[in-house]
PDB file of C-alpha atoms in Angstrom:
ATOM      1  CA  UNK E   1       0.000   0.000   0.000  1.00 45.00           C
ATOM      2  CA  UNK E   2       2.503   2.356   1.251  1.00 45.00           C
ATOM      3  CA  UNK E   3       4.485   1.589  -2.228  1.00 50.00           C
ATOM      4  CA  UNK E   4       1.798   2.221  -4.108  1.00 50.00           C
ATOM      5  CA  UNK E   5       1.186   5.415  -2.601  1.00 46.00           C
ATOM      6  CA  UNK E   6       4.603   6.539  -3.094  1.00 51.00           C
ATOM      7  CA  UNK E   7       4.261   6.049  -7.140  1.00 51.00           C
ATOM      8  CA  UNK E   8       1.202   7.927  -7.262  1.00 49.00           C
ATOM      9  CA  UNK E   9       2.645  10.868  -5.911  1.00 48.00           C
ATOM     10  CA  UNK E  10       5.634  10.640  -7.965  1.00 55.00           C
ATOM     11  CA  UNK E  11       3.884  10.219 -10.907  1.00 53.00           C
ATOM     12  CA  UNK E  12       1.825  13.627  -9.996  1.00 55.00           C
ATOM     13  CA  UNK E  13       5.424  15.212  -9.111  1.00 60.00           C
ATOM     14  CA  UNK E  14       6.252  14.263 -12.698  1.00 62.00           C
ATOM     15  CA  UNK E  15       2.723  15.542 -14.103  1.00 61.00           C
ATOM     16  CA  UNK E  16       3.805  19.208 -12.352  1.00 61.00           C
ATOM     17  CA  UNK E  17       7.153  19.522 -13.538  1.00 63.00           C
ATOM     18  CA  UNK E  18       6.260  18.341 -17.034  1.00 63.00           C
ATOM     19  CA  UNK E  19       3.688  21.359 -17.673  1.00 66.00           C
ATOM     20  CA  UNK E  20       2.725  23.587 -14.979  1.00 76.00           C
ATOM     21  CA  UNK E  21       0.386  23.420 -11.497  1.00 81.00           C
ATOM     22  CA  UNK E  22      -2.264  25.668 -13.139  1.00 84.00           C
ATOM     23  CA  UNK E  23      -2.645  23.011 -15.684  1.00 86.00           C
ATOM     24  CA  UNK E  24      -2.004  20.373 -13.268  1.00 85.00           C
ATOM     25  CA  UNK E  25      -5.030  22.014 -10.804  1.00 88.00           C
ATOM     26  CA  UNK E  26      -7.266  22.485 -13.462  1.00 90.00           C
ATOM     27  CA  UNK E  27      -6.882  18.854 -14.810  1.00 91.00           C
ATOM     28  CA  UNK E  28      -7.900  17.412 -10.936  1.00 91.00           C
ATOM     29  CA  UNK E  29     -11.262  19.267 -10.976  1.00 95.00           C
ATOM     30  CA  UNK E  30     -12.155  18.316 -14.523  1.00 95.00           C
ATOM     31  CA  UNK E  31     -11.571  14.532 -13.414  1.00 95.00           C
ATOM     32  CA  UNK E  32     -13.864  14.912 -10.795  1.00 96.00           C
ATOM     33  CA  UNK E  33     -16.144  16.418 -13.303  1.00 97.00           C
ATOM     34  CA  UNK E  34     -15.993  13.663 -15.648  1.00 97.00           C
ATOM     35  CA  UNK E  35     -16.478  11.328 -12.588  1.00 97.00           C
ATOM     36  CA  UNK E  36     -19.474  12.799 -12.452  1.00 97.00           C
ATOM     37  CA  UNK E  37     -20.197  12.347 -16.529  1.00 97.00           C
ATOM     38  CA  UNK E  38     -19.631   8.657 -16.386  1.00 97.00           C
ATOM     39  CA  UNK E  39     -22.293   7.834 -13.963  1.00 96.00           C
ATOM     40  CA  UNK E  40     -25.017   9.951 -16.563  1.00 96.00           C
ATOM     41  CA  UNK E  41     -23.439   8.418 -19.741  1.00 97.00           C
ATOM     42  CA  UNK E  42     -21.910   5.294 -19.030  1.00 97.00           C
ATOM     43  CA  UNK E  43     -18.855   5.326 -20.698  1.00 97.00           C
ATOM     44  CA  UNK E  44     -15.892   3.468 -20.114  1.00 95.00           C
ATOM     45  CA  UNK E  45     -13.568   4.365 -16.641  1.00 94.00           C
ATOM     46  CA  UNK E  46      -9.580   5.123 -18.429  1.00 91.00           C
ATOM     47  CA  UNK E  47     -11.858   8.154 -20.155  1.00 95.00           C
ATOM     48  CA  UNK E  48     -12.429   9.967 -16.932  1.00 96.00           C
ATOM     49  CA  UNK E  49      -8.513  10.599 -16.993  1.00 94.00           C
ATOM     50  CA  UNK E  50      -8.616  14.637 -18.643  1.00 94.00           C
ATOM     51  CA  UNK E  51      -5.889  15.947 -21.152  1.00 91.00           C
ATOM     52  CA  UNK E  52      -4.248  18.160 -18.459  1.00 89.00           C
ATOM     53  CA  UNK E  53      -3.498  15.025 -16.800  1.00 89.00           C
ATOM     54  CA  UNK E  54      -1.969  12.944 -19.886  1.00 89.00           C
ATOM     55  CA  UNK E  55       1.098  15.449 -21.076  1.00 84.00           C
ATOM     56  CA  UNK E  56       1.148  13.932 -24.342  1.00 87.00           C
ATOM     57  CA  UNK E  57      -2.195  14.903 -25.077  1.00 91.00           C
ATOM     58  CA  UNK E  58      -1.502  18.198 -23.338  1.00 89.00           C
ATOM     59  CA  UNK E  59       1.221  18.840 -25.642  1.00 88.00           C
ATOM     60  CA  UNK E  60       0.244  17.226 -28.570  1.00 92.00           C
ATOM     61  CA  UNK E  61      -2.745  20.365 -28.442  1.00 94.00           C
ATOM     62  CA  UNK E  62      -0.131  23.243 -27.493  1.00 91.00           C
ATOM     63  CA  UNK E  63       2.348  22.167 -30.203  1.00 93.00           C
ATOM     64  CA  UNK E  64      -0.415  21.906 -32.946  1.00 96.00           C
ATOM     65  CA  UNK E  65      -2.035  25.318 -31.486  1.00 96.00           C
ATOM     66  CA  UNK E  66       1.230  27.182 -31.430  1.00 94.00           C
ATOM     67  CA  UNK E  67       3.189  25.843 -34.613  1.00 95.00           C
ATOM     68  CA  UNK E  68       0.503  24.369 -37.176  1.00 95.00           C
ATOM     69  CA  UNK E  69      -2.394  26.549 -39.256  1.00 94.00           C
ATOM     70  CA  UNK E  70      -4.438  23.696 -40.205  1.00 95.00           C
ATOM     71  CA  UNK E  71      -7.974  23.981 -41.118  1.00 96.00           C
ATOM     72  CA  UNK E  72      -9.430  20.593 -41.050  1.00 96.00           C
ATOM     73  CA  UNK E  73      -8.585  17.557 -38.558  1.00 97.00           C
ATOM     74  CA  UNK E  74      -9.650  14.079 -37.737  1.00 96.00           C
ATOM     75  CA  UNK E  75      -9.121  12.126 -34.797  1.00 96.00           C
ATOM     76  CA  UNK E  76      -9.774   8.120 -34.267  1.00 94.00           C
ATOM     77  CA  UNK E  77     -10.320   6.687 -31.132  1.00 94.00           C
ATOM     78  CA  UNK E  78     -11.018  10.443 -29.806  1.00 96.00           C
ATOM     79  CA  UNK E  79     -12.493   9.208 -26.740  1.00 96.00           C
ATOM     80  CA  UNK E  80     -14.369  12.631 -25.103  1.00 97.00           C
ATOM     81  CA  UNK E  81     -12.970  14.058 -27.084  1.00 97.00           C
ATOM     82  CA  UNK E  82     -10.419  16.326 -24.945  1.00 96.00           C
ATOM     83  CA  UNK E  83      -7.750  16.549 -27.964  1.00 97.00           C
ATOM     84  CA  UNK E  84      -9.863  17.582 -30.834  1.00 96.00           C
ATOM     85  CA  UNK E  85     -11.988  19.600 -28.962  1.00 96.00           C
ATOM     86  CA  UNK E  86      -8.956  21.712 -28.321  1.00 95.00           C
ATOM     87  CA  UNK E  87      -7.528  22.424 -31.519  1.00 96.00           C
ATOM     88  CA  UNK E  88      -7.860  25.041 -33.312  1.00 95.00           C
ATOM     89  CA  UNK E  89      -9.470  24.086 -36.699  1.00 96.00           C
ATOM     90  CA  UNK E  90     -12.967  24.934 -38.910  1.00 94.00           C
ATOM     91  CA  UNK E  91     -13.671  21.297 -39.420  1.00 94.00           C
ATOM     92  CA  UNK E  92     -12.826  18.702 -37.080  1.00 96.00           C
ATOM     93  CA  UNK E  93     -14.499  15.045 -36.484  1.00 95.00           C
ATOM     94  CA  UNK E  94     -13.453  12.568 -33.794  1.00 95.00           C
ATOM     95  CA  UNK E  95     -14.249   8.346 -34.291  1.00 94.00           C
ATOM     96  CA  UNK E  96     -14.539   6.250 -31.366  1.00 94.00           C
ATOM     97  CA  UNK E  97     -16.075   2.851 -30.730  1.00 92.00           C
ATOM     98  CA  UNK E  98     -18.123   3.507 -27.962  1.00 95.00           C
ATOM     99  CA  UNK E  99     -21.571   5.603 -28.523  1.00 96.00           C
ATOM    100  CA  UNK E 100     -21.741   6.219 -24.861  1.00 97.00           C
ATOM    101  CA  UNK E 101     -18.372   8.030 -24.622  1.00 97.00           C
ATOM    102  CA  UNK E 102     -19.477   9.593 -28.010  1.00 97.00           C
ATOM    103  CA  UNK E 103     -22.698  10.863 -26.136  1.00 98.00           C
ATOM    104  CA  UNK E 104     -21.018  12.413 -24.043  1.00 98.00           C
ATOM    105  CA  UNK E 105     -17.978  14.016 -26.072  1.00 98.00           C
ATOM    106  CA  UNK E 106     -20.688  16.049 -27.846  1.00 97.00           C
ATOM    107  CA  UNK E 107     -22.264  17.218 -24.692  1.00 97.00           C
ATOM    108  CA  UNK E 108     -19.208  18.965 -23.477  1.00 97.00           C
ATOM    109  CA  UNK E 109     -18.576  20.023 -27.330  1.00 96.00           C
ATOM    110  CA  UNK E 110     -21.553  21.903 -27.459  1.00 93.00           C
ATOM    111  CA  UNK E 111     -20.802  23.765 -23.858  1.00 86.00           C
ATOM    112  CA  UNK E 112     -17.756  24.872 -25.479  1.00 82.00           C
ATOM    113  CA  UNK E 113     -18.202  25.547 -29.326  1.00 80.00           C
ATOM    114  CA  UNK E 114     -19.781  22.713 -31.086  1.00 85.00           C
ATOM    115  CA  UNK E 115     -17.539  22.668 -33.960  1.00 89.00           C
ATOM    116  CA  UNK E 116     -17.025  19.129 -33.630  1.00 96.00           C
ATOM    117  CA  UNK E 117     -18.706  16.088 -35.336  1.00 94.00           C
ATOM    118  CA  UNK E 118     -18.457  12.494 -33.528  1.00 95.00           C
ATOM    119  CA  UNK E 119     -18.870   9.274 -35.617  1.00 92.00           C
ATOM    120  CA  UNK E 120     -19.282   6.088 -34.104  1.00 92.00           C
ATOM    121  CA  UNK E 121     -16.749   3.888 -36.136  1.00 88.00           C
ATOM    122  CA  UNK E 122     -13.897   1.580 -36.583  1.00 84.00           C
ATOM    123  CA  UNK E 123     -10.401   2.889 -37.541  1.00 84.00           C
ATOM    124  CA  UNK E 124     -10.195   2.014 -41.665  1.00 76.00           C
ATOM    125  CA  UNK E 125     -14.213   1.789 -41.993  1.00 75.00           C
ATOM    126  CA  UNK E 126     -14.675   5.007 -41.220  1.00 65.00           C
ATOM    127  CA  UNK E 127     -14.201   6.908 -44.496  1.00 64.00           C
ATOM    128  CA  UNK E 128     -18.054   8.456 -44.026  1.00 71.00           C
ATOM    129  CA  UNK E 129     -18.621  11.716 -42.308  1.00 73.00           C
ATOM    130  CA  UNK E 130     -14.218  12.716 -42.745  1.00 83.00           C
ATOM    131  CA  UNK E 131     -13.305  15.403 -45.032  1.00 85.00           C
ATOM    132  CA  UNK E 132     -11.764  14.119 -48.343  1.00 89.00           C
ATOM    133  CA  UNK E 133      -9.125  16.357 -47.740  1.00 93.00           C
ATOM    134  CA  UNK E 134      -7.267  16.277 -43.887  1.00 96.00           C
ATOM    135  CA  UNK E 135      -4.392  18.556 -42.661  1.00 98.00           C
ATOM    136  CA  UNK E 136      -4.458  16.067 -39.889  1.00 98.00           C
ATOM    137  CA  UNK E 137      -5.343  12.715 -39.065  1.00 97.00           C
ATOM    138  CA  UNK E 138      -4.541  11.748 -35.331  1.00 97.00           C
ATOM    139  CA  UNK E 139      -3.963   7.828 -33.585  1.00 95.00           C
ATOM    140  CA  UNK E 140      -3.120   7.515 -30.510  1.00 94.00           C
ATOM    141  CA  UNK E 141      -3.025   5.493 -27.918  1.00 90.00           C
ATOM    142  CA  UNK E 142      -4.621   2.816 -29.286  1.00 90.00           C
ATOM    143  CA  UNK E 143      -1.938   1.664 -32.211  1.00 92.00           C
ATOM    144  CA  UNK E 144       0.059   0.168 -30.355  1.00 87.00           C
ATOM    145  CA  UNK E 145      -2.413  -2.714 -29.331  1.00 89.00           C
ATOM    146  CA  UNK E 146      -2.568  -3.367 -33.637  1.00 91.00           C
ATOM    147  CA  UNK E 147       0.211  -5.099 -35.395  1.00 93.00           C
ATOM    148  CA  UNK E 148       1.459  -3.701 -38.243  1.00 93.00           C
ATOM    149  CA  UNK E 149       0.367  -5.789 -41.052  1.00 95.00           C
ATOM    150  CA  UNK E 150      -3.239  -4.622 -39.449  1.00 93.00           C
ATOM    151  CA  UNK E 151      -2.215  -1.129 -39.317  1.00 94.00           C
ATOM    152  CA  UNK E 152      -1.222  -1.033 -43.010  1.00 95.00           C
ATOM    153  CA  UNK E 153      -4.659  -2.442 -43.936  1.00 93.00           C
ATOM    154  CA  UNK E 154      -6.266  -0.160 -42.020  1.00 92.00           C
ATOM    155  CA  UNK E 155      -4.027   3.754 -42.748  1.00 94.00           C
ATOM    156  CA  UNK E 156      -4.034   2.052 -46.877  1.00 93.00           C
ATOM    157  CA  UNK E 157      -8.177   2.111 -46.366  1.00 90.00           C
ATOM    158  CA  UNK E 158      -8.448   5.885 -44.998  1.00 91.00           C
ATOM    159  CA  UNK E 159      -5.414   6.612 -47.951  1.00 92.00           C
ATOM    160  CA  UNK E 160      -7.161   5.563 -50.835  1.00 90.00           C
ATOM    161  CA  UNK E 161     -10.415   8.015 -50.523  1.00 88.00           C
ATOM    162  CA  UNK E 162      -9.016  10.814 -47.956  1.00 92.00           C
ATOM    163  CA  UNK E 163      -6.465  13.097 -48.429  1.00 94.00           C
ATOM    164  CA  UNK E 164      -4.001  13.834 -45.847  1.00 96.00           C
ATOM    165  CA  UNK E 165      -0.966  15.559 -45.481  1.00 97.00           C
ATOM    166  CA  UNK E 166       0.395  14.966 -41.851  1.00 98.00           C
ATOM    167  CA  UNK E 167      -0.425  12.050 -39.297  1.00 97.00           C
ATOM    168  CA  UNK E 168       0.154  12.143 -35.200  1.00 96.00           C
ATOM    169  CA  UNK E 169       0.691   8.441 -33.914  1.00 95.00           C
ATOM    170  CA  UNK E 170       2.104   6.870 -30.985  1.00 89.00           C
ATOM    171  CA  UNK E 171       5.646   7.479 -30.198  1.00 80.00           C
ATOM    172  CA  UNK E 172       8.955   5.662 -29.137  1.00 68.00           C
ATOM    173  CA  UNK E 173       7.917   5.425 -25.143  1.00 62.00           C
ATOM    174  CA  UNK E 174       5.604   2.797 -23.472  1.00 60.00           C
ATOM    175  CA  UNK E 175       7.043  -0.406 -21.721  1.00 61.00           C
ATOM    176  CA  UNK E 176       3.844  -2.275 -21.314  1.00 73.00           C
ATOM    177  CA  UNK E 177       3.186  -1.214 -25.429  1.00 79.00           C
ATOM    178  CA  UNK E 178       2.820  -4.494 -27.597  1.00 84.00           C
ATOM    179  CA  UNK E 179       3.509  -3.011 -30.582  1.00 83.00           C
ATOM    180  CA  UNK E 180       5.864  -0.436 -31.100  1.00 83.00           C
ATOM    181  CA  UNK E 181       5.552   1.168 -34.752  1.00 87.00           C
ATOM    182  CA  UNK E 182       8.655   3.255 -35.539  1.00 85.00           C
ATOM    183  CA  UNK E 183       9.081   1.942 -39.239  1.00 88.00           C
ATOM    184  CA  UNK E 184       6.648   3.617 -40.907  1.00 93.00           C
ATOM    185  CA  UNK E 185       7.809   3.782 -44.665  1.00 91.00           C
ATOM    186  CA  UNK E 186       6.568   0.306 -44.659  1.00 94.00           C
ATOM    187  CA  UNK E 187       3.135   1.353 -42.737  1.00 96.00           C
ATOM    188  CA  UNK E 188       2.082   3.698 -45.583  1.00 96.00           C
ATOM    189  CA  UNK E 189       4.334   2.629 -48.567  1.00 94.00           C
ATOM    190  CA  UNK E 190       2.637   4.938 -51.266  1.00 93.00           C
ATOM    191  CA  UNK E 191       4.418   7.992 -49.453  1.00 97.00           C
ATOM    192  CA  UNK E 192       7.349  10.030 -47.841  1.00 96.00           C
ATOM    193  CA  UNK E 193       7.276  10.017 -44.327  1.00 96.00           C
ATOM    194  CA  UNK E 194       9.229  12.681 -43.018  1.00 96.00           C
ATOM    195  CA  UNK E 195       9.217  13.513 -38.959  1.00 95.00           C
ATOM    196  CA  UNK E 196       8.382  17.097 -38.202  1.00 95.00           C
ATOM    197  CA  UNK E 197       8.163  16.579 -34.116  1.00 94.00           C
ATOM    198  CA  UNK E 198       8.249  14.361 -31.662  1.00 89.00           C
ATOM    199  CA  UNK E 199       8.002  13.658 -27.928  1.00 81.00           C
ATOM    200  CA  UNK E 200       8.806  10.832 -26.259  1.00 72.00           C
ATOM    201  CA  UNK E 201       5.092   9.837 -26.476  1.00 85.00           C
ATOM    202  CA  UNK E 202       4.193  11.153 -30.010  1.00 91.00           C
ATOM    203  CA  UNK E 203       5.127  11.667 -33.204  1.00 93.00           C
ATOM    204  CA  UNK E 204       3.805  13.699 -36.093  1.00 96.00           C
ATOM    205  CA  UNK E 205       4.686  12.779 -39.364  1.00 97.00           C
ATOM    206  CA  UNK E 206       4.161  15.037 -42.802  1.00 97.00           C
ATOM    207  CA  UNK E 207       2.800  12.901 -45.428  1.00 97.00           C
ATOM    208  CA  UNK E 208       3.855  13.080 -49.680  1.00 96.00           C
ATOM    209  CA  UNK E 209       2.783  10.535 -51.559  1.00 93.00           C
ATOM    210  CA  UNK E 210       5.138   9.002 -53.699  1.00 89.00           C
ATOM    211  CA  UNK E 211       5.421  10.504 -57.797  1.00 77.00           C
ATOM    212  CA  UNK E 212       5.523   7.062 -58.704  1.00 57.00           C
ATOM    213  CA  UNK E 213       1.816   6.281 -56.477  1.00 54.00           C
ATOM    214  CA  UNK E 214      -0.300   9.263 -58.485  1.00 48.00           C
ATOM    215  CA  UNK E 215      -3.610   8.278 -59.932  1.00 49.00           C
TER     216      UNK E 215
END
């Protein structure tokens, strides 16, 4: 117990220093806020964990906020949609599994802006209701459960009727990961993958397809 104790206040320790206690604060109450979500919409527990309190996520929205002018963006597996709902974009749709969790991503979407659009869906059969054109297409935290030969399948069906120029996936970190993808020329073969940042959690790539792979 006492062990146990001791990690989760290192791992908060870590949470501060990473961004800032502001963030850190305001993170805390929103949990308790989405505590309070889960018992009116059902949705699954891990979503009750905020951005504020998942740096990647945290950062993944400042760095896109701060260095990218994109105008449309998709996310799958968006959850309540905590990452999309903070960028800064005219059109953006998040995919998840669940309906409940999608039930409630657009309630708190519509007490902020309501510029998003939630699709229930499954990553590569979920070409309806996204953009043929994407500045950004985001996976996370969920690719790494997906071996690559499945992954391929599933980016080459999104590839062939959207669009996009830059992709955000999982990054380098996670021990418990199954997969880790870091070879992604052979993910999405058709195009030049070139890294334009990177933490140790995520990755965004810029996407050109190939001369040679033009209709």
């Amino acid at each position: 117990m006492k062990n146990s104790l001791n990690e989760r206040l290192k791992a908060h320790g870590n949470l501060i220093k990473q961004q800032n206690l502001f963030v850190y604060i305001k993170g805390v109450f929103r949990r308790w806020y989405y505590i309070h979500l889960q018992k009116k919409f059902k949705f699954d527990n891990w979503h009750v964990i905020p951005y504020e309190l998942r740096p990647y996520a945290w950062y993944l929205v400042h760095y896109i906020n701060n260095h990218m002018n994109i105008k449309s963006v998709a996310e799958i597996g968006c959850g309540l949609g905590d990452i999309i709902r903070n960028i800064s974009a005219n059109y953006k749709t998040g995919v998840d599994l669940s309906q409940e969790v999608l039930n409630c991503a657009s309630f708190l979407d519509h007490k902020k802006s309501g510029k998003c659009k939630f699709k229930k869906g499954v990553f590569g059969k979920v070409i309806n209701g996204i953009p043929e054109e994407l500045d950004l297409l985001i996976t996370v935290n969920f690719i790494h459960n997906i071996p690559e030969d499945t992954l391929k399948i599933s980016y080459a069906d999104i590839l062939k009727k959207v669009k996009v120029q830059n992709i955000i996936v999982d990054g380098k970190s996670g021990k418990n990961y199954k997969y880790h993808h870091m070879h992604w020329s052979r993910i999405v073969p058709g195009y030049n993958v070139t890294v334009i940042w990177n933490s140790e959690d995520v990755t965004l790539y810029r996407l050109e397809r190939k001369n040679n792979e033009l209709d």
